[in-house]
XYZ file of C-alpha atoms in Angstrom:
223
model
C -19.330 21.978 -23.019
C -17.252 19.931 -20.578
C -20.413 18.179 -19.424
C -21.037 17.131 -23.033
C -17.532 15.813 -23.330
C -18.015 13.698 -20.234
C -21.363 12.440 -21.442
C -19.768 11.424 -24.775
C -16.941 9.727 -22.894
C -19.303 7.699 -20.771
C -20.670 6.038 -23.929
C -17.656 5.922 -26.230
C -14.688 5.598 -23.825
C -12.664 8.007 -26.087
C -13.349 11.448 -27.503
C -11.437 13.314 -30.240
C -11.549 17.117 -29.868
C -10.745 18.759 -33.219
C -7.731 21.049 -33.019
C -6.698 19.870 -29.571
C -6.390 16.114 -29.041
C -7.982 12.981 -27.655
C -9.234 12.183 -24.181
C -9.645 8.563 -23.228
C -10.242 6.635 -20.120
C -8.549 3.657 -18.557
C -9.347 1.420 -15.650
C -7.701 2.525 -12.460
C -7.089 0.234 -9.536
C -7.841 1.069 -5.959
C -5.216 3.116 -4.184
C -4.534 5.257 -1.150
C -4.566 9.054 -1.709
C -2.228 10.649 0.828
C -3.600 14.178 0.326
C -7.173 13.241 1.189
C -6.169 10.364 3.437
C -8.758 8.237 1.620
C -8.747 4.738 0.221
C -10.175 5.121 -3.291
C -11.995 2.131 -4.860
C -11.351 0.887 -8.436
C -12.664 3.323 -11.113
C -11.682 5.162 -14.288
C -8.952 7.733 -14.925
C -8.722 10.246 -17.810
C -5.680 10.337 -20.074
C -4.851 12.658 -23.008
C -2.930 12.547 -26.328
C -2.155 15.956 -27.825
C -2.784 16.671 -31.526
C -3.419 20.348 -32.501
C -4.006 19.245 -36.137
C -6.671 16.670 -35.297
C -9.773 16.622 -37.510
C -12.841 14.622 -36.516
C -16.574 15.242 -36.853
C -17.980 12.746 -34.376
C -18.018 15.067 -31.409
C -19.241 17.981 -33.615
C -22.240 15.895 -34.630
C -22.888 14.914 -31.035
C -22.930 18.564 -29.921
C -25.263 19.402 -32.793
C -27.739 16.753 -31.666
C -27.548 17.555 -27.953
C -27.807 21.352 -28.344
C -30.069 21.336 -31.400
C -27.519 23.345 -33.415
C -26.301 23.167 -37.002
C -22.949 21.500 -37.680
C -21.273 24.850 -38.385
C -22.577 26.269 -35.108
C -21.389 23.235 -33.205
C -18.010 23.512 -34.851
C -17.763 27.181 -33.841
C -18.489 26.275 -30.195
C -15.735 23.686 -30.181
C -13.202 26.030 -31.828
C -14.001 28.693 -29.257
C -13.391 26.221 -26.480
C -10.094 24.815 -27.843
C -8.745 28.347 -28.582
C -9.371 29.262 -24.961
C -7.568 26.140 -23.739
C -4.543 26.738 -25.994
C -4.198 30.432 -25.176
C -4.353 29.654 -21.458
C -1.540 27.155 -21.839
C 0.581 29.564 -23.853
C 0.146 32.362 -21.300
C 0.105 30.490 -18.015
C 1.733 27.157 -18.834
C -1.101 25.585 -16.910
C -4.776 24.798 -17.523
C -7.270 23.344 -15.108
C -10.428 21.868 -16.583
C -13.071 21.101 -13.959
C -14.024 17.427 -13.769
C -11.243 16.546 -16.226
C -7.891 17.321 -14.729
C -4.923 19.685 -15.094
C -2.578 20.439 -18.034
C 0.824 21.953 -17.451
C 3.953 22.523 -19.594
C 7.093 20.792 -18.497
C 9.999 21.976 -20.672
C 8.562 21.314 -24.159
C 6.158 18.592 -23.078
C 2.483 18.966 -22.362
C 1.626 16.997 -19.291
C -1.886 16.018 -18.296
C -2.921 14.775 -14.888
C -6.400 13.366 -15.305
C -9.012 13.005 -12.614
C -10.330 9.746 -11.373
C -14.007 8.999 -11.253
C -16.032 6.095 -10.011
C -18.130 3.972 -12.328
C -21.053 1.598 -11.910
C -18.964 -1.290 -13.214
C -20.128 -4.440 -11.435
C -16.489 -5.565 -11.178
C -16.016 -2.905 -8.510
C -18.495 -4.687 -6.220
C -20.127 -1.349 -5.212
C -17.055 -0.243 -3.287
C -17.058 3.330 -2.057
C -14.334 5.769 -0.974
C -13.183 5.227 2.571
C -11.934 8.300 4.411
C -9.498 6.998 6.989
C -9.375 10.296 8.889
C -13.131 10.254 9.452
C -12.976 6.652 10.497
C -10.272 7.491 12.996
C -12.177 10.516 14.420
C -15.486 8.651 14.508
C -14.793 5.124 15.633
C -18.298 4.600 17.050
C -19.830 3.419 13.775
C -16.922 1.069 13.155
C -17.109 -0.272 16.668
C -20.856 -0.826 16.483
C -20.374 -3.061 13.427
C -17.929 -5.190 15.413
C -19.782 -5.482 18.695
C -21.695 -8.674 17.914
C -18.621 -10.314 16.379
C -16.591 -9.291 19.399
C -19.094 -10.876 21.752
C -19.083 -14.132 19.778
C -15.304 -14.143 19.691
C -15.156 -13.386 23.389
C -17.456 -16.268 24.215
C -15.284 -18.651 22.217
C -12.203 -17.315 24.049
C -13.749 -18.009 27.433
C -14.558 -21.566 26.343
C -10.893 -22.046 25.363
C -9.777 -20.721 28.746
C -11.980 -23.327 30.408
C -11.420 -26.351 28.155
C -7.615 -26.185 27.835
C -6.793 -26.128 31.567
C -9.371 -28.815 32.231
C -7.891 -31.087 29.538
C -4.417 -30.592 30.973
C -5.551 -31.490 34.424
C -7.326 -34.612 33.218
C -4.261 -35.671 31.227
C -1.876 -35.391 34.107
C -4.353 -36.850 36.503
C -4.527 -40.014 34.387
C -0.878 -40.246 33.346
C 1.023 -38.769 36.265
C -1.303 -38.326 39.213
C 1.575 -37.789 41.581
C 2.288 -34.346 39.879
C -1.122 -33.195 41.035
C -1.863 -35.111 44.152
C 1.693 -35.754 45.333
C 3.301 -39.084 46.073
C 1.293 -41.801 47.694
C 2.021 -42.127 51.287
C 1.240 -45.814 51.251
C 2.453 -46.877 47.826
C 4.416 -49.801 49.263
C 1.819 -50.772 51.753
C 0.863 -53.865 49.784
C 4.423 -55.092 50.052
C 4.532 -55.016 53.787
C 4.145 -58.323 55.388
C 2.054 -58.727 58.408
C 3.731 -60.031 61.509
C 2.609 -63.392 62.605
C 0.685 -63.605 65.824
C 1.630 -66.494 67.887
C -1.463 -68.558 67.725
C -2.309 -71.878 66.436
C -3.548 -70.550 63.078
C -1.320 -67.927 61.423
C -3.035 -65.050 59.545
C -2.579 -64.875 55.752
C -0.956 -61.806 54.253
C -3.535 -59.178 53.323
C -2.505 -57.142 50.247
C -3.441 -53.461 50.206
C -3.921 -51.634 46.874
C -4.689 -47.985 46.144
C -6.333 -47.450 42.702
C -5.058 -44.564 40.535
C -7.450 -41.867 39.335
C -8.697 -41.881 35.451
C -4.603 -17.927 10.658
C 2.927 7.613 -22.633
C 4.137 13.924 -27.174
C 1.746 13.990 -24.132
C 2.944 12.674 -20.928
C 0.299 11.510 -18.568
C 1.339 12.234 -15.032
C 1.781 9.300 -12.714
C 0.438 9.158 -9.197
């Protein structure tokens, strides 16, 4: 019967169970589950609103069609199910419904913690659950995805190591060559006058120049 409820929910988004209450689903954002150490993608989460006096025939008709039963037979199946749920809550104050979630009584309130389930909604971009523990214990797959990117990044890094120092050297070589090559030993050579030789014709001064370099009764439990 729970499978039929889920099937109905997948098409209608909400289901009213006569004599028990209404289950409905809401969008649930991605979040980190500490118990399973997994990052869960966006999906759906079940919520519940209690109403033991609820009367509705939509689900009864659905069961009749799916199981090829009469309406009275379908109604009997549903009453049998809800009586079991209610008696379990009265006796144990807790009820776990597989694939749905868990009910428990807190003082006089009935609390329901619904399960999450993934959907094929295109808005989720096909995201899947990521188990961080497995990723930590098996880093090979993760590393293999990054190998090519690492190599590309590494090549770019080596280029930076080569270009930056070269640019610095060129800059200082053009602007302040003495920081690299030291002071010129003969920087004032062109200012030195030549001594005259005592001859009839005196020699002209010869100048010397060195050029420089160029980044909301039912309370739905919260996570």
